[in-house]
PDB file of C-alpha atoms and ligand atoms in Angstrom:
ATOM      1  CA  MET A   7     -51.956 -52.726   2.321  1.00 52.00           C
ATOM      2  CA  ASN A   8     -52.664 -49.443   2.471  1.00 62.00           C
ATOM      3  CA  THR A   9     -50.778 -47.792   5.632  1.00 69.00           C
ATOM      4  CA  GLY A  10     -51.279 -44.275   4.642  1.00 94.00           C
ATOM      5  CA  THR A  11     -47.596 -43.982   3.564  1.00 98.00           C
ATOM      6  CA  ALA A  12     -46.103 -45.090   0.263  1.00 98.00           C
ATOM      7  CA  LEU A  13     -42.533 -45.074  -0.678  1.00 98.00           C
ATOM      8  CA  VAL A  14     -40.515 -44.392  -3.959  1.00 98.00           C
ATOM      9  CA  ILE A  15     -36.447 -45.264  -4.328  1.00 98.00           C
ATOM     10  CA  SER A  16     -35.355 -43.754  -7.829  1.00 98.00           C
ATOM     11  CA  ALA A  17     -31.555 -44.156  -8.390  1.00 98.00           C
ATOM     12  CA  HIS A  18     -31.320 -40.305 -10.200  1.00 96.00           C
ATOM     13  CA  SER A  19     -33.047 -37.612  -9.265  1.00 94.00           C
ATOM     14  CA  ALA A  20     -35.629 -37.411 -12.459  1.00 91.00           C
ATOM     15  CA  ASP A  21     -36.263 -40.985 -12.993  1.00 95.00           C
ATOM     16  CA  PHE A  22     -39.057 -40.892 -10.381  1.00 97.00           C
ATOM     17  CA  VAL A  23     -40.960 -37.998 -12.387  1.00 97.00           C
ATOM     18  CA  TRP A  24     -41.078 -40.215 -15.521  1.00 96.00           C
ATOM     19  CA  ARG A  25     -41.634 -43.165 -14.711  1.00 97.00           C
ATOM     20  CA  CYS A  26     -44.255 -43.010 -11.738  1.00 98.00           C
ATOM     21  CA  GLY A  27     -45.034 -39.287 -11.296  1.00 98.00           C
ATOM     22  CA  GLY A  28     -48.966 -40.128 -12.195  1.00 98.00           C
ATOM     23  CA  ALA A  29     -48.726 -42.828  -9.280  1.00 98.00           C
ATOM     24  CA  ILE A  30     -47.555 -40.466  -6.690  1.00 98.00           C
ATOM     25  CA  ALA A  31     -49.321 -37.595  -7.634  1.00 98.00           C
ATOM     26  CA  LEU A  32     -52.722 -39.666  -7.620  1.00 98.00           C
ATOM     27  CA  HIS A  33     -51.910 -41.396  -4.038  1.00 98.00           C
ATOM     28  CA  GLN A  34     -50.773 -38.220  -2.452  1.00 97.00           C
ATOM     29  CA  GLN A  35     -54.496 -37.250  -3.641  1.00 96.00           C
ATOM     30  CA  LYS A  36     -55.949 -39.928  -2.046  1.00 96.00           C
ATOM     31  CA  GLY A  37     -54.587 -38.886   1.429  1.00 96.00           C
ATOM     32  CA  ILE A  38     -51.264 -41.501   1.176  1.00 97.00           C
ATOM     33  CA  ASP A  39     -48.443 -39.515   1.662  1.00 97.00           C
ATOM     34  CA  VAL A  40     -45.575 -40.343  -0.695  1.00 98.00           C
ATOM     35  CA  THR A  41     -41.878 -40.315   0.153  1.00 98.00           C
ATOM     36  CA  VAL A  42     -39.570 -40.021  -2.452  1.00 98.00           C
ATOM     37  CA  VAL A  43     -35.874 -41.112  -2.190  1.00 98.00           C
ATOM     38  CA  CYS A  44     -33.422 -39.955  -4.668  1.00 98.00           C
ATOM     39  CA  LEU A  45     -29.937 -42.068  -4.497  1.00 98.00           C
ATOM     40  CA  SER A  46     -28.123 -39.718  -6.351  1.00 98.00           C
ATOM     41  CA  TYR A  47     -28.687 -36.731  -8.328  1.00 96.00           C
ATOM     42  CA  GLY A  48     -28.008 -38.670 -11.667  1.00 95.00           C
ATOM     43  CA  GLU A  49     -24.998 -35.791 -11.711  1.00 95.00           C
ATOM     44  CA  ARG A  50     -22.583 -37.515 -14.060  1.00 96.00           C
ATOM     45  CA  GLY A  51     -25.059 -39.927 -16.136  1.00 94.00           C
ATOM     46  CA  GLU A  52     -28.158 -38.180 -16.611  1.00 89.00           C
ATOM     47  CA  SER A  53     -27.001 -34.482 -17.045  1.00 87.00           C
ATOM     48  CA  ALA A  54     -25.954 -34.325 -20.533  1.00 88.00           C
ATOM     49  CA  LYS A  55     -27.449 -30.827 -21.068  1.00 89.00           C
ATOM     50  CA  LEU A  56     -25.917 -29.200 -18.042  1.00 90.00           C
ATOM     51  CA  TRP A  57     -22.036 -30.389 -18.826  1.00 93.00           C
ATOM     52  CA  LYS A  58     -22.176 -29.070 -22.363  1.00 93.00           C
ATOM     53  CA  GLN A  59     -22.369 -25.516 -20.668  1.00 93.00           C
ATOM     54  CA  GLU A  60     -18.878 -23.567 -20.154  1.00 94.00           C
ATOM     55  CA  GLY A  61     -17.520 -23.846 -16.603  1.00 94.00           C
ATOM     56  CA  MET A  62     -19.946 -26.173 -15.511  1.00 95.00           C
ATOM     57  CA  THR A  63     -18.688 -28.196 -12.272  1.00 96.00           C
ATOM     58  CA  LEU A  64     -19.820 -31.497 -10.250  1.00 96.00           C
ATOM     59  CA  ASP A  65     -21.425 -28.960  -7.698  1.00 97.00           C
ATOM     60  CA  ARG A  66     -23.282 -27.030  -9.942  1.00 96.00           C
ATOM     61  CA  VAL A  67     -24.932 -29.842 -11.757  1.00 95.00           C
ATOM     62  CA  LYS A  68     -25.750 -31.272  -8.517  1.00 96.00           C
ATOM     63  CA  THR A  69     -27.407 -28.042  -7.293  1.00 96.00           C
ATOM     64  CA  GLU A  70     -29.363 -27.596 -10.427  1.00 94.00           C
ATOM     65  CA  ARG A  71     -30.462 -31.453 -10.193  1.00 94.00           C
ATOM     66  CA  ARG A  72     -31.724 -30.930  -6.844  1.00 96.00           C
ATOM     67  CA  LYS A  73     -33.767 -27.895  -7.784  1.00 96.00           C
ATOM     68  CA  GLU A  74     -35.405 -29.300 -10.720  1.00 94.00           C
ATOM     69  CA  ALA A  75     -36.327 -32.387  -8.441  1.00 96.00           C
ATOM     70  CA  GLU A  76     -37.882 -30.439  -5.999  1.00 97.00           C
ATOM     71  CA  SER A  77     -40.003 -28.355  -8.272  1.00 97.00           C
ATOM     72  CA  ALA A  78     -40.977 -31.821  -9.898  1.00 97.00           C
ATOM     73  CA  ALA A  79     -41.654 -33.275  -6.347  1.00 98.00           C
ATOM     74  CA  ALA A  80     -43.674 -29.947  -5.759  1.00 98.00           C
ATOM     75  CA  ALA A  81     -46.052 -30.275  -8.560  1.00 97.00           C
ATOM     76  CA  LEU A  82     -47.100 -33.959  -7.844  1.00 98.00           C
ATOM     77  CA  GLY A  83     -47.751 -32.707  -4.242  1.00 97.00           C
ATOM     78  CA  VAL A  84     -44.790 -35.260  -2.968  1.00 96.00           C
ATOM     79  CA  ALA A  85     -44.972 -35.485   1.033  1.00 91.00           C
ATOM     80  CA  ASP A  86     -41.066 -35.556   1.463  1.00 97.00           C
ATOM     81  CA  ILE A  87     -37.937 -35.995  -0.958  1.00 98.00           C
ATOM     82  CA  GLN A  88     -34.612 -36.615   0.647  1.00 97.00           C
ATOM     83  CA  PHE A  89     -31.641 -36.535  -1.396  1.00 97.00           C
ATOM     84  CA  LEU A  90     -28.931 -39.490   0.147  1.00 97.00           C
ATOM     85  CA  ASP A  91     -26.207 -38.459  -2.201  1.00 97.00           C
ATOM     86  CA  CYS A  92     -24.569 -41.687  -2.968  1.00 97.00           C
ATOM     87  CA  GLY A  93     -22.921 -40.789  -6.458  1.00 97.00           C
ATOM     88  CA  ASP A  94     -23.955 -41.865  -9.923  1.00 98.00           C
ATOM     89  CA  TYR A  95     -22.238 -43.912 -12.774  1.00 97.00           C
ATOM     90  CA  PRO A  96     -21.620 -45.704 -11.075  1.00 98.00           C
ATOM     91  CA  LEU A  97     -23.837 -45.928  -8.214  1.00 98.00           C
ATOM     92  CA  GLN A  98     -23.034 -47.651  -5.311  1.00 97.00           C
ATOM     93  CA  LEU A  99     -23.685 -48.022  -1.408  1.00 98.00           C
ATOM     94  CA  ASP A 100     -21.717 -48.881   1.455  1.00 97.00           C
ATOM     95  CA  ARG A 101     -23.128 -50.735   4.727  1.00 97.00           C
ATOM     96  CA  ASP A 102     -23.108 -47.597   6.281  1.00 97.00           C
ATOM     97  CA  GLU A 103     -25.208 -45.920   3.593  1.00 97.00           C
ATOM     98  CA  LYS A 104     -27.687 -48.819   3.285  1.00 98.00           C
ATOM     99  CA  PHE A 105     -28.518 -48.785   6.714  1.00 98.00           C
ATOM    100  CA  ARG A 106     -29.719 -45.108   5.959  1.00 98.00           C
ATOM    101  CA  LEU A 107     -31.828 -46.517   3.484  1.00 98.00           C
ATOM    102  CA  VAL A 108     -33.364 -49.080   5.987  1.00 98.00           C
ATOM    103  CA  ASP A 109     -33.944 -46.287   8.652  1.00 98.00           C
ATOM    104  CA  LEU A 110     -35.754 -43.966   6.343  1.00 98.00           C
ATOM    105  CA  ILE A 111     -37.749 -47.541   5.534  1.00 98.00           C
ATOM    106  CA  ARG A 112     -38.566 -48.028   8.744  1.00 98.00           C
ATOM    107  CA  LYS A 113     -39.378 -44.888   9.643  1.00 98.00           C
ATOM    108  CA  VAL A 114     -41.950 -44.591   6.626  1.00 98.00           C
ATOM    109  CA  GLN A 115     -43.531 -48.082   7.151  1.00 98.00           C
ATOM    110  CA  PRO A 116     -44.520 -47.992   3.444  1.00 98.00           C
ATOM    111  CA  GLY A 117     -47.833 -49.749   2.247  1.00 97.00           C
ATOM    112  CA  PHE A 118     -45.991 -49.957  -0.802  1.00 98.00           C
ATOM    113  CA  ILE A 119     -42.272 -49.511  -2.758  1.00 98.00           C
ATOM    114  CA  LEU A 120     -42.003 -48.184  -6.056  1.00 98.00           C
ATOM    115  CA  THR A 121     -38.554 -48.511  -7.650  1.00 98.00           C
ATOM    116  CA  HIS A 122     -36.538 -49.816 -11.312  1.00 98.00           C
ATOM    117  CA  SER A 123     -37.042 -52.905 -13.348  1.00 97.00           C
ATOM    118  CA  LYS A 124     -35.016 -55.780 -12.485  1.00 97.00           C
ATOM    119  CA  TYR A 125     -32.937 -55.495 -15.384  1.00 97.00           C
ATOM    120  CA  ASP A 126     -31.312 -52.712 -17.165  1.00 96.00           C
ATOM    121  CA  PRO A 127     -28.259 -53.726 -19.644  1.00 95.00           C
ATOM    122  CA  TYR A 128     -28.216 -49.577 -20.585  1.00 96.00           C
ATOM    123  CA  ASN A 129     -28.092 -48.209 -17.084  1.00 97.00           C
ATOM    124  CA  THR A 130     -26.548 -50.643 -14.541  1.00 97.00           C
ATOM    125  CA  ASP A 131     -27.380 -47.884 -11.821  1.00 98.00           C
ATOM    126  CA  HIS A 132     -31.046 -48.692 -11.970  1.00 98.00           C
ATOM    127  CA  MET A 133     -30.493 -52.533 -11.622  1.00 97.00           C
ATOM    128  CA  TYR A 134     -28.496 -51.850  -8.707  1.00 98.00           C
ATOM    129  CA  ALA A 135     -31.420 -49.654  -7.321  1.00 98.00           C
ATOM    130  CA  SER A 136     -34.022 -52.474  -8.064  1.00 98.00           C
ATOM    131  CA  GLU A 137     -31.465 -55.365  -6.192  1.00 98.00           C
ATOM    132  CA  LEU A 138     -30.913 -52.417  -3.414  1.00 98.00           C
ATOM    133  CA  THR A 139     -34.409 -51.942  -2.620  1.00 98.00           C
ATOM    134  CA  LEU A 140     -34.864 -55.739  -2.054  1.00 98.00           C
ATOM    135  CA  GLU A 141     -32.004 -55.637   0.127  1.00 98.00           C
ATOM    136  CA  ALA A 142     -33.244 -52.847   2.372  1.00 98.00           C
ATOM    137  CA  ARG A 143     -36.818 -54.400   2.259  1.00 98.00           C
ATOM    138  CA  MET A 144     -35.008 -57.434   3.830  1.00 98.00           C
ATOM    139  CA  ILE A 145     -32.967 -55.870   6.477  1.00 98.00           C
ATOM    140  CA  ALA A 146     -35.849 -53.522   7.807  1.00 98.00           C
ATOM    141  CA  GLN A 147     -37.893 -56.985   8.496  1.00 98.00           C
ATOM    142  CA  ALA A 148     -35.566 -58.442  10.292  1.00 98.00           C
ATOM    143  CA  TRP A 149     -35.920 -58.561  14.213  1.00 98.00           C
ATOM    144  CA  GLY A 150     -31.952 -58.675  14.809  1.00 98.00           C
ATOM    145  CA  HIS A 151     -31.506 -55.477  12.951  1.00 98.00           C
ATOM    146  CA  ASN A 152     -31.248 -52.714  15.747  1.00 98.00           C
ATOM    147  CA  PRO A 153     -33.626 -54.773  18.352  1.00 98.00           C
ATOM    148  CA  GLY A 154     -36.404 -52.882  19.235  1.00 96.00           C
ATOM    149  CA  GLU A 155     -37.518 -50.640  16.252  1.00 97.00           C
ATOM    150  CA  LYS A 156     -40.772 -51.244  14.906  1.00 97.00           C
ATOM    151  CA  VAL A 157     -39.902 -53.931  11.854  1.00 98.00           C
ATOM    152  CA  LEU A 158     -41.481 -53.631   8.338  1.00 98.00           C
ATOM    153  CA  GLY A 159     -44.532 -55.435   7.030  1.00 97.00           C
ATOM    154  CA  ALA A 160     -44.230 -56.803   3.606  1.00 97.00           C
ATOM    155  CA  PRO A 161     -44.893 -53.846   1.584  1.00 98.00           C
ATOM    156  CA  GLN A 162     -45.438 -54.751  -2.300  1.00 98.00           C
ATOM    157  CA  VAL A 163     -42.473 -53.831  -4.292  1.00 98.00           C
ATOM    158  CA  TYR A 164     -43.634 -52.439  -8.083  1.00 98.00           C
ATOM    159  CA  LEU A 165     -41.617 -51.743 -10.780  1.00 98.00           C
ATOM    160  CA  PHE A 166     -42.344 -48.849 -13.139  1.00 97.00           C
ATOM    161  CA  GLU A 167     -41.618 -48.775 -16.404  1.00 98.00           C
ATOM    162  CA  PRO A 168     -37.640 -48.216 -17.633  1.00 96.00           C
ATOM    163  CA  HIS A 169     -36.510 -46.499 -20.412  1.00 94.00           C
ATOM    164  CA  GLN A 170     -36.700 -48.653 -23.911  1.00 92.00           C
ATOM    165  CA  THR A 171     -39.069 -50.959 -22.308  1.00 94.00           C
ATOM    166  CA  GLU A 172     -38.818 -54.425 -24.671  1.00 93.00           C
ATOM    167  CA  GLN A 173     -34.949 -54.529 -23.659  1.00 94.00           C
ATOM    168  CA  MET A 174     -35.549 -54.476 -19.879  1.00 95.00           C
ATOM    169  CA  ALA A 175     -37.566 -57.969 -19.500  1.00 94.00           C
ATOM    170  CA  TRP A 176     -40.350 -55.931 -17.733  1.00 97.00           C
ATOM    171  CA  LYS A 177     -43.443 -57.169 -17.938  1.00 97.00           C
ATOM    172  CA  PRO A 178     -46.557 -55.271 -16.289  1.00 97.00           C
ATOM    173  CA  ASP A 179     -49.040 -56.871 -14.595  1.00 97.00           C
ATOM    174  CA  VAL A 180     -50.978 -53.912 -13.234  1.00 97.00           C
ATOM    175  CA  PHE A 181     -51.942 -50.448 -15.047  1.00 97.00           C
ATOM    176  CA  LEU A 182     -52.818 -47.709 -12.508  1.00 98.00           C
ATOM    177  CA  ASP A 183     -55.484 -45.166 -14.401  1.00 98.00           C
ATOM    178  CA  ILE A 184     -53.689 -41.588 -14.224  1.00 98.00           C
ATOM    179  CA  THR A 185     -55.828 -39.292 -16.142  1.00 98.00           C
ATOM    180  CA  PRO A 186     -57.001 -37.409 -13.511  1.00 98.00           C
ATOM    181  CA  VAL A 187     -53.285 -36.123 -12.248  1.00 98.00           C
ATOM    182  CA  TRP A 188     -52.141 -36.037 -15.990  1.00 98.00           C
ATOM    183  CA  ASP A 189     -51.556 -32.404 -16.093  1.00 98.00           C
ATOM    184  CA  ARG A 190     -49.851 -32.800 -12.617  1.00 98.00           C
ATOM    185  CA  LYS A 191     -47.619 -35.505 -14.013  1.00 98.00           C
ATOM    186  CA  TRP A 192     -47.048 -33.260 -17.207  1.00 98.00           C
ATOM    187  CA  ALA A 193     -46.145 -30.093 -15.156  1.00 97.00           C
ATOM    188  CA  ALA A 194     -43.356 -32.126 -13.176  1.00 97.00           C
ATOM    189  CA  ILE A 195     -41.716 -33.587 -16.535  1.00 96.00           C
ATOM    190  CA  GLN A 196     -41.554 -30.113 -17.523  1.00 95.00           C
ATOM    191  CA  CYS A 197     -39.565 -28.923 -14.489  1.00 93.00           C
ATOM    192  CA  MET A 198     -36.939 -31.210 -15.706  1.00 88.00           C
ATOM    193  CA  GLN A 199     -34.968 -28.606 -18.315  1.00 83.00           C
ATOM    194  CA  GLY A 200     -31.855 -30.603 -18.527  1.00 77.00           C
ATOM    195  CA  GLN A 201     -34.283 -33.936 -20.390  1.00 83.00           C
ATOM    196  CA  GLU A 202     -36.547 -31.908 -22.540  1.00 86.00           C
ATOM    197  CA  HIS A 203     -35.896 -34.634 -25.369  1.00 87.00           C
ATOM    198  CA  LEU A 204     -37.814 -37.056 -23.103  1.00 91.00           C
ATOM    199  CA  TRP A 205     -41.022 -35.369 -22.357  1.00 94.00           C
ATOM    200  CA  HIS A 206     -42.968 -36.225 -25.550  1.00 96.00           C
ATOM    201  CA  TYR A 207     -41.755 -39.551 -25.314  1.00 96.00           C
ATOM    202  CA  TYR A 208     -43.419 -39.857 -22.363  1.00 97.00           C
ATOM    203  CA  GLU A 209     -46.502 -38.675 -22.944  1.00 97.00           C
ATOM    204  CA  ASN A 210     -46.690 -41.207 -25.601  1.00 97.00           C
ATOM    205  CA  VAL A 211     -46.128 -43.741 -23.018  1.00 98.00           C
ATOM    206  CA  GLY A 212     -48.901 -42.750 -20.857  1.00 98.00           C
ATOM    207  CA  GLU A 213     -50.907 -42.858 -23.547  1.00 98.00           C
ATOM    208  CA  ASN A 214     -50.111 -46.174 -24.547  1.00 97.00           C
ATOM    209  CA  ARG A 215     -50.533 -47.521 -21.278  1.00 97.00           C
ATOM    210  CA  GLY A 216     -54.474 -45.839 -21.366  1.00 96.00           C
ATOM    211  CA  ASN A 217     -55.006 -47.810 -24.465  1.00 94.00           C
ATOM    212  CA  HIS A 218     -53.686 -50.898 -22.204  1.00 94.00           C
ATOM    213  CA  PHE A 219     -56.093 -49.739 -18.868  1.00 95.00           C
ATOM    214  CA  ARG A 220     -58.866 -49.730 -21.626  1.00 94.00           C
ATOM    215  CA  ARG A 221     -58.637 -53.162 -23.571  1.00 92.00           C
ATOM    216  CA  ASN A 222     -57.699 -54.678 -19.793  1.00 94.00           C
ATOM    217  CA  SER A 223     -60.407 -53.441 -18.099  1.00 93.00           C
ATOM    218  CA  GLY A 224     -63.392 -54.484 -20.040  1.00 88.00           C
ATOM    219  CA  GLY A 225     -62.343 -55.039 -23.911  1.00 73.00           C
ATOM    220  CA  GLN A 226     -64.743 -54.708 -26.458  1.00 74.00           C
ATOM    221  CA  SER A 227     -67.093 -55.331 -23.858  1.00 75.00           C
ATOM    222  CA  GLY A 228     -66.607 -51.983 -23.145  1.00 75.00           C
ATOM    223  CA  GLY A 229     -63.690 -50.871 -20.966  1.00 80.00           C
ATOM    224  CA  ARG A 230     -63.281 -48.071 -18.685  1.00 89.00           C
ATOM    225  CA  ASP A 231     -62.148 -45.085 -20.078  1.00 93.00           C
ATOM    226  CA  CYS A 232     -58.604 -43.819 -19.501  1.00 95.00           C
ATOM    227  CA  ARG A 233     -56.470 -41.817 -21.467  1.00 97.00           C
ATOM    228  CA  TYR A 234     -53.265 -41.945 -19.448  1.00 98.00           C
ATOM    229  CA  ALA A 235     -51.971 -44.842 -17.137  1.00 98.00           C
ATOM    230  CA  GLU A 236     -48.623 -45.838 -15.898  1.00 98.00           C
ATOM    231  CA  GLY A 237     -47.621 -49.917 -15.889  1.00 98.00           C
ATOM    232  CA  PHE A 238     -45.944 -51.484 -12.787  1.00 98.00           C
ATOM    233  CA  GLN A 239     -44.445 -55.162 -12.907  1.00 98.00           C
ATOM    234  CA  SER A 240     -45.300 -56.793  -9.013  1.00 98.00           C
ATOM    235  CA  VAL A 241     -42.245 -58.385  -6.949  1.00 98.00           C
ATOM    236  CA  PHE A 242     -44.252 -60.430  -4.941  1.00 98.00           C
ATOM    237  CA  PRO A 243     -47.342 -62.577  -4.806  1.00 97.00           C
ATOM    238  CA  ARG A 244     -51.199 -60.764  -3.638  1.00 93.00           C
ATOM    239  CA  THR A 245     -53.039 -62.574  -0.563  1.00 94.00           C
ATOM    240  CA  VAL A 246     -56.449 -62.686  -1.114  1.00 95.00           C
ATOM    241  CA  ASP A 247     -60.080 -64.083  -0.177  1.00 97.00           C
ATOM    242  CA  GLU A 248     -61.200 -63.891  -2.842  1.00 96.00           C
ATOM    243  CA  LEU A 249     -60.030 -63.780  -7.216  1.00 94.00           C
TER     244      LEU A 249
HETATM  245 ZN1   ZN P  19     -31.739 -42.757 -13.788  1.00 86.74          ZN
END
């Protein structure tokens, strides 16, 4: 359902860029306000290049990661970006922090939510974020949680593409054409100075998913042209009036 807003729940501060930067830029362009929540900065686990610099501290890593994420968010035209700073490796939220996330979901009232795949043996923070998203969505829907507040509807949860896709039990059922905003995603990717080794990998992922878009939008009888796409796996069934 299109409520005019969407929410991205990102375990670390760069994940949203690689995995759904195109979806963010595209929906912003369509007038949907996208809020990005970074549960942590990925300060311990996803900042190796920064830690190799002499005299690096945890606070400096967090500051650098925040700056990168804010620049990337600006490149994508994100309406709002929030940093919950819950710590990473391991990412773990206590009860109060979970309720903060629920408050945020209720405030945004997203038409859809984007988050990580359910399974990721390389990065348990990612699968924790996925489980947490479903938990927070459930609480936000409960009439008995902070009675009087507006409860959440039933926004679809789209799981974005993980790293090393084939290992993650992730199977896309939606391909989104991001060709019109690819330049924005590429600009956001380049804000991730600490992870330059991933830039071309994700350009390649975009091209491959573009091929899947073309094949599934008409195949050999003539599909839609598409140079770059993002794949998503939806969690909940769709309710329709016709097929
Ligand atoms: Zn991550």
